[in-house]
Short mmCIF file of C-alpha atoms in Angstrom, two decimals:
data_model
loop_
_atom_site.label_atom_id
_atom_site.label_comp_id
_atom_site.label_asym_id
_atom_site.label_seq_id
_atom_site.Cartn_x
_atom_site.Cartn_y
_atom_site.Cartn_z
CA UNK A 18 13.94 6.87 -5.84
CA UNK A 19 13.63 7.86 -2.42
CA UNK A 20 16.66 8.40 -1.91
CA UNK A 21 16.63 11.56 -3.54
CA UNK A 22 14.65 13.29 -1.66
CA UNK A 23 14.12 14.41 1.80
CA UNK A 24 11.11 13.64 3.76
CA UNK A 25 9.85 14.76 7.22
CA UNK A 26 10.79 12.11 9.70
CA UNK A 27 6.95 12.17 10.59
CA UNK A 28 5.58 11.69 7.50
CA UNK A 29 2.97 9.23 8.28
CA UNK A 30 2.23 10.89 11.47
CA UNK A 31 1.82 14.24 9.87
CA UNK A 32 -0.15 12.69 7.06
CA UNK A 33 -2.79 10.60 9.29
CA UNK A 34 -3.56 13.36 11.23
CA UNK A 35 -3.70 15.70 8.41
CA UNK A 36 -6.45 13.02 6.65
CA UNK A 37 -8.01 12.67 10.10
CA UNK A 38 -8.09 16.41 10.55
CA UNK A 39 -10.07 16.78 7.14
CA UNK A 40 -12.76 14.22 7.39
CA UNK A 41 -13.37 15.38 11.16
CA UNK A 42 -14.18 19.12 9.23
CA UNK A 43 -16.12 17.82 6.32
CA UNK A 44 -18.20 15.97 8.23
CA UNK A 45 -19.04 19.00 10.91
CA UNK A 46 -19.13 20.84 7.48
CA UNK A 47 -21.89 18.40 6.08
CA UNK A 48 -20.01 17.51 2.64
CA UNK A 49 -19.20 14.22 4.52
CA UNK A 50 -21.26 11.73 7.07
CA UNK A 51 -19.53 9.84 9.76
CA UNK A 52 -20.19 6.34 7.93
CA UNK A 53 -19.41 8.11 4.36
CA UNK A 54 -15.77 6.74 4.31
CA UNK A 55 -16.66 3.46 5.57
CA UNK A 56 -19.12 2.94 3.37
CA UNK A 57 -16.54 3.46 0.45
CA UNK A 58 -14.22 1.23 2.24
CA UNK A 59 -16.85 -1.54 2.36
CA UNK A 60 -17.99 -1.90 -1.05
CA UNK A 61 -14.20 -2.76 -2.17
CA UNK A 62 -14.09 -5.56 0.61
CA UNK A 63 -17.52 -6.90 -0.11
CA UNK A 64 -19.03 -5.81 -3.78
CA UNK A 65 -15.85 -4.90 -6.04
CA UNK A 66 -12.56 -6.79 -6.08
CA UNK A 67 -10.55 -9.66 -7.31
CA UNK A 68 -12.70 -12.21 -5.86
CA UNK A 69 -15.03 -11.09 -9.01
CA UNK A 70 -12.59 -11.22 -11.84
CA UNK A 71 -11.22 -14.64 -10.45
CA UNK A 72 -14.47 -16.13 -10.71
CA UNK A 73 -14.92 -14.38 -14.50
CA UNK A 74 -11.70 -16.33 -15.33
CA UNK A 75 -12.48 -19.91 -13.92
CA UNK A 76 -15.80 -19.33 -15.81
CA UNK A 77 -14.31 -19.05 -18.97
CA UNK A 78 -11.64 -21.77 -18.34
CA UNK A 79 -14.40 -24.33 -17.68
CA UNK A 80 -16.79 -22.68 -20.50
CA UNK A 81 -15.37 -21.95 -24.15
CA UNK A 82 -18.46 -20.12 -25.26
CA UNK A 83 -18.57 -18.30 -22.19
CA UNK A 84 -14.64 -17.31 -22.60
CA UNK A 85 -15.52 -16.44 -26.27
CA UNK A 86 -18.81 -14.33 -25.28
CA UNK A 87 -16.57 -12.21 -22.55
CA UNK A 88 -14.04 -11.62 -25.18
CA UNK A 89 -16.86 -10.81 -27.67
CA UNK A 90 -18.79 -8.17 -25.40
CA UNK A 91 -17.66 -8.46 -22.00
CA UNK A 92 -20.12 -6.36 -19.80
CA UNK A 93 -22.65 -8.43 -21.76
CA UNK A 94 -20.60 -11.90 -20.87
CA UNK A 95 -20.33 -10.86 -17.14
CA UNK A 96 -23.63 -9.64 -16.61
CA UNK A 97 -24.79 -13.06 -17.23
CA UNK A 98 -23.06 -13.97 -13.19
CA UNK A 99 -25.44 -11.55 -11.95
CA UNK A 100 -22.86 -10.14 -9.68
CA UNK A 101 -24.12 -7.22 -8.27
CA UNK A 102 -22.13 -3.66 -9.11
CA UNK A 103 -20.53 -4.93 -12.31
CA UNK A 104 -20.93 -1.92 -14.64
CA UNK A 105 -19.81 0.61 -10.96
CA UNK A 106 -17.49 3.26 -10.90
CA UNK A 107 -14.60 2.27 -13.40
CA UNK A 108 -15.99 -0.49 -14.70
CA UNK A 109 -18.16 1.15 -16.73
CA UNK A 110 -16.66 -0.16 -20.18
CA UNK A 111 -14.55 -2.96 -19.59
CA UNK A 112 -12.82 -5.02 -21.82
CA UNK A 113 -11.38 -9.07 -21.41
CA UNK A 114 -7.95 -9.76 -23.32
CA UNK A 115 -6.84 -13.53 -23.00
CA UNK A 116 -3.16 -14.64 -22.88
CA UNK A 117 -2.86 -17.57 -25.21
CA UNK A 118 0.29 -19.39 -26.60
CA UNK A 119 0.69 -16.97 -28.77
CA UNK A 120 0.04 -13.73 -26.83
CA UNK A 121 0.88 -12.11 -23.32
CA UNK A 122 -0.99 -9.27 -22.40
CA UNK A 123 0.13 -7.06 -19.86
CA UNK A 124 -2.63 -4.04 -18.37
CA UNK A 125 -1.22 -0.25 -17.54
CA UNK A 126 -2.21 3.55 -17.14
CA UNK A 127 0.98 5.75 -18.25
CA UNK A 128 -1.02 9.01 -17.24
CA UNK A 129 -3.12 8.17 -14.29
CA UNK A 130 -3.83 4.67 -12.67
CA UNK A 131 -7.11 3.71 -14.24
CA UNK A 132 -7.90 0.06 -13.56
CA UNK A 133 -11.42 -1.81 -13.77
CA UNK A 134 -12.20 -1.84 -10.17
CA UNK A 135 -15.72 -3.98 -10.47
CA UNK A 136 -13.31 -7.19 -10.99
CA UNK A 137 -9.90 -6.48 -9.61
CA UNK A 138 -10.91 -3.48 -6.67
CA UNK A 139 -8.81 -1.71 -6.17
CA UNK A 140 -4.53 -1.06 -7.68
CA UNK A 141 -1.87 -2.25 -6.22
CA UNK A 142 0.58 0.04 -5.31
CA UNK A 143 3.75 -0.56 -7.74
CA UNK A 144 0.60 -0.14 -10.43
CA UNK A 145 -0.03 3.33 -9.30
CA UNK A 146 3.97 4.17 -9.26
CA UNK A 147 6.11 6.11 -12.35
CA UNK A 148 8.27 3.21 -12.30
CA UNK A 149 6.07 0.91 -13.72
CA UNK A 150 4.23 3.66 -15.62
CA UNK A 151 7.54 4.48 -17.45
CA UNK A 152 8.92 0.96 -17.82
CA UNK A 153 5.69 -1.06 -18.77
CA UNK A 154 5.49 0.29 -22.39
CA UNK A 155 8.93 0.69 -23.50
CA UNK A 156 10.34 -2.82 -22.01
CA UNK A 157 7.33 -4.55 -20.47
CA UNK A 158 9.64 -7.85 -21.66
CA UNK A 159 12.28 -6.48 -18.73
CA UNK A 160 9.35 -5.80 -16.74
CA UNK A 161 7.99 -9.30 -16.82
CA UNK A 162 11.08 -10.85 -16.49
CA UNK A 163 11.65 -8.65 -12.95
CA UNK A 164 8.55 -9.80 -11.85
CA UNK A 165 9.83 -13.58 -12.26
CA UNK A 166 7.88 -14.22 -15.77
CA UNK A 167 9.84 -14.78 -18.92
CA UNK A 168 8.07 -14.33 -22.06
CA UNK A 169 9.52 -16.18 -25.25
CA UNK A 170 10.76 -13.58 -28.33
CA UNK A 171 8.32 -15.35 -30.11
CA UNK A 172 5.11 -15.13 -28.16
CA UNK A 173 3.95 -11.25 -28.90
CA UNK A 174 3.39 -8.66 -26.24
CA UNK A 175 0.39 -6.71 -26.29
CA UNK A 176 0.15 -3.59 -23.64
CA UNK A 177 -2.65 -1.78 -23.00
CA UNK A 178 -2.77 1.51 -22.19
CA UNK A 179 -5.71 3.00 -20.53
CA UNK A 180 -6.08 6.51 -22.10
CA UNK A 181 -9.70 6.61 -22.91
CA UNK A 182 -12.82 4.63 -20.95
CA UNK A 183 -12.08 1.34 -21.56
CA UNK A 184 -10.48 -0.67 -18.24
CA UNK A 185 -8.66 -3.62 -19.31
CA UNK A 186 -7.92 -6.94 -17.52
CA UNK A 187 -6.07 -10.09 -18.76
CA UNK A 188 -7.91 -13.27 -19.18
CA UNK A 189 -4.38 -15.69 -18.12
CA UNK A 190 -4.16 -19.37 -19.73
CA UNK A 191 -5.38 -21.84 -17.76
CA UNK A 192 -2.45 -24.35 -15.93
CA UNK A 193 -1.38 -27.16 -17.13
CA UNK A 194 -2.70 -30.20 -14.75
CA UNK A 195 -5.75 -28.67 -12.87
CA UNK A 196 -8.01 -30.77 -15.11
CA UNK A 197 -8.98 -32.20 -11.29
CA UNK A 198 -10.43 -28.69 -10.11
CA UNK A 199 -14.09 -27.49 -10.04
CA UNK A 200 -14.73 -23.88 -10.62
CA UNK A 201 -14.18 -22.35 -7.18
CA UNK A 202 -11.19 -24.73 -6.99
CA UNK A 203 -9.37 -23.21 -9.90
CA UNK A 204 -10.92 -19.36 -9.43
CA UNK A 205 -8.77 -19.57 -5.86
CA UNK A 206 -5.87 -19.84 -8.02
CA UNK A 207 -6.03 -16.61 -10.04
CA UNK A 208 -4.71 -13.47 -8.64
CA UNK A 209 -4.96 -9.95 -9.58
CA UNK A 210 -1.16 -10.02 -10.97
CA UNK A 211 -2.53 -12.69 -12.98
CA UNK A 212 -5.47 -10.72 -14.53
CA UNK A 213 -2.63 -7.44 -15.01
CA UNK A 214 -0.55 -9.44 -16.84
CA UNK A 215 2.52 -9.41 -14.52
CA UNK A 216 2.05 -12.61 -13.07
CA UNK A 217 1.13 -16.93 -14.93
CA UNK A 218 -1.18 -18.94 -13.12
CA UNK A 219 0.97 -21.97 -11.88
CA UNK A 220 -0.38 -25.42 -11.74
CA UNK A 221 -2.00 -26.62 -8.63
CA UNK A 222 -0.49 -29.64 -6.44
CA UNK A 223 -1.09 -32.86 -7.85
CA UNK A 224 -4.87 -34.16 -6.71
CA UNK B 278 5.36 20.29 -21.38
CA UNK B 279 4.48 18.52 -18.35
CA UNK B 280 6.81 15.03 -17.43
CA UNK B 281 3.46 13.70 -15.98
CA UNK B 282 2.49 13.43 -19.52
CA UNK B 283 5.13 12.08 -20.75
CA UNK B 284 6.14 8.98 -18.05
CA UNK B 285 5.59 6.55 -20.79
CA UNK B 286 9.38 5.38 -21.95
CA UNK B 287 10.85 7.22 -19.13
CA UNK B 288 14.38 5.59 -18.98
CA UNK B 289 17.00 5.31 -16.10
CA UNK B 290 14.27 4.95 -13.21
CA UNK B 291 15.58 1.41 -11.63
CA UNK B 292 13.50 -1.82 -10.91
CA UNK B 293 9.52 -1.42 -10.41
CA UNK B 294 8.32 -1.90 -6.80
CA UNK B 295 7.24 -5.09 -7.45
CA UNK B 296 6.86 -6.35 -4.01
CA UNK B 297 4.59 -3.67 -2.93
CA UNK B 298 1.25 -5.31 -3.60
CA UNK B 299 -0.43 -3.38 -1.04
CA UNK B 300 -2.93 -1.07 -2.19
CA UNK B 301 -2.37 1.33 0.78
CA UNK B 302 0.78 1.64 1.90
CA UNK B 303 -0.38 3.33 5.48
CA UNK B 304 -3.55 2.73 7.24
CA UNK B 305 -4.31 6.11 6.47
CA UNK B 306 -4.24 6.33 2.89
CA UNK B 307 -7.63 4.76 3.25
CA UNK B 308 -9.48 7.42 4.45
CA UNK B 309 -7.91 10.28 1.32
CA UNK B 310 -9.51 7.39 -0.86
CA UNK B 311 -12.60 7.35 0.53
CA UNK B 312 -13.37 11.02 0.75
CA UNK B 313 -12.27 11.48 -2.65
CA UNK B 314 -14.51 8.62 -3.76
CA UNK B 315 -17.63 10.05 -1.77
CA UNK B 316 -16.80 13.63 -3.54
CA UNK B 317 -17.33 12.04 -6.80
CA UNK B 318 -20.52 10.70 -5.68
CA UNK B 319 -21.77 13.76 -4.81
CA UNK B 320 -20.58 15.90 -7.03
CA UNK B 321 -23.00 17.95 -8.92
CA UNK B 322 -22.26 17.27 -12.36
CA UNK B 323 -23.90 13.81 -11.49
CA UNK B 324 -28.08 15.10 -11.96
CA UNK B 325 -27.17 14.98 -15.90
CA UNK B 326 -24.66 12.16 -16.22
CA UNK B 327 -25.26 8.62 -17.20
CA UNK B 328 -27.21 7.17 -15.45
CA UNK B 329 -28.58 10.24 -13.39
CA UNK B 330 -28.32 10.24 -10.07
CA UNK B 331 -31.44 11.98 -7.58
CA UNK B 332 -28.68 14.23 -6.35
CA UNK B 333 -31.60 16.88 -4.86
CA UNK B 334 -32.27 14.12 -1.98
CA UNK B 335 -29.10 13.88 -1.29
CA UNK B 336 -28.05 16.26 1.95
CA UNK B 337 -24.58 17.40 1.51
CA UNK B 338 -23.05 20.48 1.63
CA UNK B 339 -20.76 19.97 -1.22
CA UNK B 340 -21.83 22.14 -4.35
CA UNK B 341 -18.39 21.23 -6.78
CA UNK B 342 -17.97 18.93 -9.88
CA UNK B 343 -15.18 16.32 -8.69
CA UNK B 344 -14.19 14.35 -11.34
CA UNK B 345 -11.17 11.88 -12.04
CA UNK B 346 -10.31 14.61 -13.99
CA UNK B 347 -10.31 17.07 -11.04
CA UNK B 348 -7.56 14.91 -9.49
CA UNK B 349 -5.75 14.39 -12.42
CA UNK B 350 -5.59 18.28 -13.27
CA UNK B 351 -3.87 18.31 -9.76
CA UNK B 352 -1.28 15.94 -10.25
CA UNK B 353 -0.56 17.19 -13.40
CA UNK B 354 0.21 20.67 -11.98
CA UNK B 355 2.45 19.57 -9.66
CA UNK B 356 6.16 20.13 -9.57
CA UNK B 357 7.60 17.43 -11.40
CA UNK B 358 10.34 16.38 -8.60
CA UNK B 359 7.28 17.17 -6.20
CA UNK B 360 5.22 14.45 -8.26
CA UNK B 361 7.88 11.77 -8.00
CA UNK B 362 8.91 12.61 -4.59
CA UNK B 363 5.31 12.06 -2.61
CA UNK B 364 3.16 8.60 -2.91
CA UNK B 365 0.05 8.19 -4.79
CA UNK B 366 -1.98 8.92 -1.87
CA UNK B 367 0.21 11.92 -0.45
CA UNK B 368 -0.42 13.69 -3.58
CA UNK B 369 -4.31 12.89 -3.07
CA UNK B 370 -4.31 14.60 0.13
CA UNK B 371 -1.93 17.81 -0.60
CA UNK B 372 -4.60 18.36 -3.77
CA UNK B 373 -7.86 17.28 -2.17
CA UNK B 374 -7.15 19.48 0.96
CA UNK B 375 -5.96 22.46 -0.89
CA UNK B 376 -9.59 22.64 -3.25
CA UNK B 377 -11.76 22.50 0.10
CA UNK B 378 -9.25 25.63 1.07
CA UNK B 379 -9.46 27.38 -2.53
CA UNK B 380 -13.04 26.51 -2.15
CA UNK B 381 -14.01 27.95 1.20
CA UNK B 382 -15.19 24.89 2.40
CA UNK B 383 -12.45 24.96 5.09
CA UNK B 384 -9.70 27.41 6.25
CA UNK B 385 -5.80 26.84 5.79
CA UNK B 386 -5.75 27.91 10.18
CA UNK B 387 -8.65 25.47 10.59
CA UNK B 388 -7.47 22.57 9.14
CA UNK B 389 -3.90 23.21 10.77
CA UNK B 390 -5.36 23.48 14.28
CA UNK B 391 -7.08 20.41 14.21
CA UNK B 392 -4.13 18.80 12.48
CA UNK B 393 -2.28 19.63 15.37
CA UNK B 394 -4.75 18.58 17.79
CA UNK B 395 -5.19 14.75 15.95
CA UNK B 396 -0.97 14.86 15.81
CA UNK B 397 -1.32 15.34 19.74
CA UNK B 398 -4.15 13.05 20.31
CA UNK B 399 -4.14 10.40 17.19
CA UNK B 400 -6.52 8.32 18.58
CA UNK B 401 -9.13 11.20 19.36
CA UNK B 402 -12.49 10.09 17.62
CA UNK B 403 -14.20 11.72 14.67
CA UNK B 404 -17.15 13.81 14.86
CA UNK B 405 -20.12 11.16 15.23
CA UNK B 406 -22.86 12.24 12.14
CA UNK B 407 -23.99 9.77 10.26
CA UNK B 408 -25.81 10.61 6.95
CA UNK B 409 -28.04 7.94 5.88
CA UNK B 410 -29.30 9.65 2.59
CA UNK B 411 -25.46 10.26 1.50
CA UNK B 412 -24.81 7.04 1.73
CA UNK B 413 -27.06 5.56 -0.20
CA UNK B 414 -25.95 7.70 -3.08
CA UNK B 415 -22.26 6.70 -2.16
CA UNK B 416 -23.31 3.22 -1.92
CA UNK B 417 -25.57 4.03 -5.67
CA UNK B 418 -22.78 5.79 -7.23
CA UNK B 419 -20.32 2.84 -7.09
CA UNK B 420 -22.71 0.35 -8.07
CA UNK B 421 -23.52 2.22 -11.44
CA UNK B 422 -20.68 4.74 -11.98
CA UNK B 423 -20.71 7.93 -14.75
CA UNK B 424 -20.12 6.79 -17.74
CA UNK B 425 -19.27 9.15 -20.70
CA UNK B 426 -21.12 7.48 -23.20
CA UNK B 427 -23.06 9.86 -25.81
CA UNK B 428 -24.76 9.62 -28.64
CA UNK B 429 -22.09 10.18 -31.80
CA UNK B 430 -23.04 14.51 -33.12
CA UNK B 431 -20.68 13.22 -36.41
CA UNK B 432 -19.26 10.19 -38.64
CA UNK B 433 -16.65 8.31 -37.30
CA UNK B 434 -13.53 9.48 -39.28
CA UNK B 435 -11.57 6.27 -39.53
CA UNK B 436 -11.86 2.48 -39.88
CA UNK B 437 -10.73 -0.40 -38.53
CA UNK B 438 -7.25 -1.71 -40.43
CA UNK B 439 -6.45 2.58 -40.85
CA UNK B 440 -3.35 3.90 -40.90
CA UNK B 441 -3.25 6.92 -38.44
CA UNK B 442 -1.13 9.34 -37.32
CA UNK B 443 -1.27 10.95 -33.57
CA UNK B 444 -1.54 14.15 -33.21
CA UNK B 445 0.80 17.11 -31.24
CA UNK B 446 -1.62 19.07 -29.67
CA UNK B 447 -0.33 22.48 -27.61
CA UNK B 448 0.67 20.95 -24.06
CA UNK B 449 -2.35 22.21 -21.61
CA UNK B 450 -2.77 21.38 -18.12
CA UNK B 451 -4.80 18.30 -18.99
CA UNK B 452 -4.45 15.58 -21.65
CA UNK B 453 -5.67 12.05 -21.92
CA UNK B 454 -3.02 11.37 -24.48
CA UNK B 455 0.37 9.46 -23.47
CA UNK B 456 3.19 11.61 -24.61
CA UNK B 457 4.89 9.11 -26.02
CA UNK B 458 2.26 8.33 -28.71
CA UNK B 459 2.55 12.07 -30.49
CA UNK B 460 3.37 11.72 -34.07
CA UNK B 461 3.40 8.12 -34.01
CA UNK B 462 2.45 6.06 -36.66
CA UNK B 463 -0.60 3.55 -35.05
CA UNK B 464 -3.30 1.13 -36.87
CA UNK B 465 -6.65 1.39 -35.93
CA UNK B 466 -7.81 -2.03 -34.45
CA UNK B 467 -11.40 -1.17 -32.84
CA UNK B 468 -14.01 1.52 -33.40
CA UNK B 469 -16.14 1.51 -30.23
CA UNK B 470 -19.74 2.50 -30.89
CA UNK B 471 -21.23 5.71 -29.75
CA UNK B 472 -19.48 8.51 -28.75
CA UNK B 473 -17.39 9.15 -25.40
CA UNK B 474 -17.37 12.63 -23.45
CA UNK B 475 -14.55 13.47 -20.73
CA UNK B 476 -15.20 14.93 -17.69
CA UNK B 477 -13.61 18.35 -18.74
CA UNK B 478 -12.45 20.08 -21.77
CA UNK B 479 -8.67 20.42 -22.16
CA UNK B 480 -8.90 23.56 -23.97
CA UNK B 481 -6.49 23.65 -26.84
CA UNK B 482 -5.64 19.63 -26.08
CA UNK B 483 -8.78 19.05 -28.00
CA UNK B 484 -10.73 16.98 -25.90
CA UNK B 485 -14.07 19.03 -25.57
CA UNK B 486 -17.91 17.24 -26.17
CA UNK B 487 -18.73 13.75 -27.13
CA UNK B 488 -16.35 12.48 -29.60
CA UNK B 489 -15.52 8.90 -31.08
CA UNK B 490 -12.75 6.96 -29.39
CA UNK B 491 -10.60 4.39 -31.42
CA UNK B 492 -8.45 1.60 -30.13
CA UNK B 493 -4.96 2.63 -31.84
CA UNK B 494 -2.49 -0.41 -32.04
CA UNK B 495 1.41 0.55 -32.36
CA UNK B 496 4.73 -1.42 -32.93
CA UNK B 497 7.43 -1.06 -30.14
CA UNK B 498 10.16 -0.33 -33.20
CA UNK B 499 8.14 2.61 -34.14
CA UNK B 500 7.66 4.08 -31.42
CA UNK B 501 10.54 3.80 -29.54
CA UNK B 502 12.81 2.58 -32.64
CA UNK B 503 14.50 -0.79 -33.52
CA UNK B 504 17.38 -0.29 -30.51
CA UNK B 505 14.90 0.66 -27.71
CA UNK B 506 12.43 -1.35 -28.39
CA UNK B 507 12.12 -5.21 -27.49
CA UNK B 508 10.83 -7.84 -30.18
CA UNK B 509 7.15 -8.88 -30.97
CA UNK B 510 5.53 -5.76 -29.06
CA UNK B 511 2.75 -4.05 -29.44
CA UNK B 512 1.40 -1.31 -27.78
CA UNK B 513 -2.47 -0.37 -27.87
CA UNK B 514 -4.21 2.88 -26.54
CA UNK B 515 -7.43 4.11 -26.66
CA UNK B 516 -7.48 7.25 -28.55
CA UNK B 517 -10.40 10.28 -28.28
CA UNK B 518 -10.85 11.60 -32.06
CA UNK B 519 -9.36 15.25 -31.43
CA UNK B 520 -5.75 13.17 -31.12
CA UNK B 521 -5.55 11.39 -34.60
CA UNK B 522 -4.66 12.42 -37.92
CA UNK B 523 -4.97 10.55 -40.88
CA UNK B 524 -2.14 9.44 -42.38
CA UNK B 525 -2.92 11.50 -45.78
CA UNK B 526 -2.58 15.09 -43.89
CA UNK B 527 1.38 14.15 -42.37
#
């Protein structure tokens, strides 16, 4: 795409000094503190992120009733961890879909780039870009298959659009052979692609 | 019509940027987040939402509702070839510096002068003022969020196993419905309880109070037909009321 267009040659220079330039007058302005911005930045290294939603998923890999509680009412299910911030800004209504052998689910925002930041953070950037915006619902097979996962014709798809409140995240099957892992062992393995959708869980290295 | 609304099933537009699992693609993408996130937590609409927030202890000089929706009302104003031309975040700051111009909160002159002065001297520190009070309710805002949860003001007009049809509301400078869904034929597969009010009303869009919100589930083949579609897909959205029809009134 970029091609197509022309850009100044000092974009990002232009661009950090233009953000810079902003917060130094909304602070002398009062709308904004000097620790305001780093306080933001701080919750999604510390409070909200993937870290969370990978230890959701090893939960409910080790735990059937828990996996079938969090797919039953999932603030309820998660609220049981006691992490703190869980039901934050856009996470307020959450929802748990779980890949099976039957199903692949697959997370996406065609208008925006909503995403359920208590238990993945923040979006990755393809997430955020028209490309995958466009593609995801019309060939999210193609989509998955670019990103190095082939689903069979005859597991089903199921995308899910967030239009409305609800923030989605996938719930992926558990790999084959990590019968040997504790908890934290197998909540290391899951990754945010994992919990979109775009991305299995592969099996750990023999123990 | 805006493209912004209609991205969904946009063809022709090459391979996804898969490998760019950053979240910020320049250190200083960071900071455009973080103001915008601190405007929503101090924006004024936020003494009446769910849960209230003690927004009359908070010092600040802001006095605006900013919403996801404000930012979203941006982006879908833009230029189309504008929208796909900047990133994410460049789009952030063109809109997020031009409403504290059109506000007053800052001038155009101001904010190019010190531009200038941070391009000349980038590593020039920021005004030191730390607001404790603020950022508590920053710090309170992300922990508990605004939800638009209401109580229901009518009956829920369909159940789950419906047939429904989407609507084809007059284009407006805001929707929360994906293009591609209008005049689709969808089955309702949840009913969530209570009611759900956006941040704005989109005016002839329809979206405008509390209303019910159904989770709408869609084949592939019918909405982008047999050829376009790939097998064993199915597409799900969460629908506000004002956008479904039932399937008696097509």
């Amino acid at each position: 795409m970029s091609s197509l267009f022309e850009y100044d040659k000092d974009r990002e220079a232009a661009s950090a000094a233009k953000v810079r330039a902003l917060e130094a007058l909304l602070i002398k302005k009062g709308v904004l503190g000097s620790d305001s911005v780093d306080a933001v930045l701080r919750h999604f290294e510390t409070v909200a992120g993937p870290f969370n939603g990978a230890r959701i998923v090893a939960r409910a890999w080790v735990d059937a009733e828990y996996k079938a509680r969090l797919l039953e009412d999932t603030p309820k299910a998660i609220a049981e961890l006691q992490f703190p911030g869980m039901t934050g800004a856009e996470g307020e209504h959450m929802k748990a879909v779980a890949n099976s052998v039957t199903v692949h689910n697959l997370i996406i925002c065609t208008l925006c780039s909503c995403y359920p930041w208590p238990v993945l953070g923040l979006p990755p950037y393809w997430y955020k870009d028209p490309v995958f915006r466009s593609r995801g619902v019309r060939e999210p097979r193609a989509v998955l298959r670019e990103f190095g996962v082939t689903i069979s014709e005859d597991k089903e798809v199921k995308v899910w659009d967030s239009s409305a409140q609800i923030r989605w995240f996938v719930i992926p099957e558990r790999p084959a052979h990590s019968e040997h892992l504790n908890e934290e062992q197998l909540a290391a393995l899951v990754t945010p692609e994992a919990m979109m959708g775009v991305a299995l869980v592969p099996s750990p290295p023999p123990a | 019509m805006r493209l912004q609304h209609y991205l969904g099933g946009l063809e022709n537009l090459g391979p996804v940027n898969f490998f760019e699992k950053k979240v910020f693609m320049a250190e200083w993408e960071k900071r455009i987040f973080g103001i915008h996130t601190v405007m929503m937590a101090e924006s004024v609409h936020l003494d009446k939402s769910l849960p209230k927030y003690p927004l009359s202890e908070v010092p600040t000089a802001f006095k605006d509702t900013w919403t996801w929706a404000s930012l979203r009302i941006g982006a879908e104003n833009m230029q189309p070839f504008e929208y796909f031309k900047y990133r994410y975040y460049e789009k952030w700051l063109m809109g997020i510096s031009q409403f504290f111009i059109d506000r007053g909160y800052v001038t155009a002159q101001e904010l190019a002068t010190l531009t200038e002065h941070y391009r000349a001297h980038p590593d020039s520190p920021l005004p030191e003022q730390p607001n404790p009070a603020l950022k508590e309710q920053v710090v309170r805002y992300l922990h508990h969020g605004d939800s638009g949860l209401r109580a229901p003001v009518d009956q829920v007009r369909f159940a789950v196993g419906d047939t429904v049809y989407v609507a084809d509301p007059e284009a407006a400078d805001h929707t929360r419905l994906p293009g591609f869904l209008r005049n689709k034929k969808g089955t309702v597969t949840e009913v969530y309880p209570g009611a759900f009010e956006y941040f704005v009303s989109t005016g002839p869009d329809g979206l405008d109070g509390p209303q019910h919100v159904y989770g709408v589930s869609f084949l592939a083949s019918d909405i982008w037909g047999p050829d376009k579609s790939e097998p064993n897909t199915v597409i799900y959205a969460d629908l506000f009321e004002a956008y479904l029809k039932p399937v008696h009134s097509m």
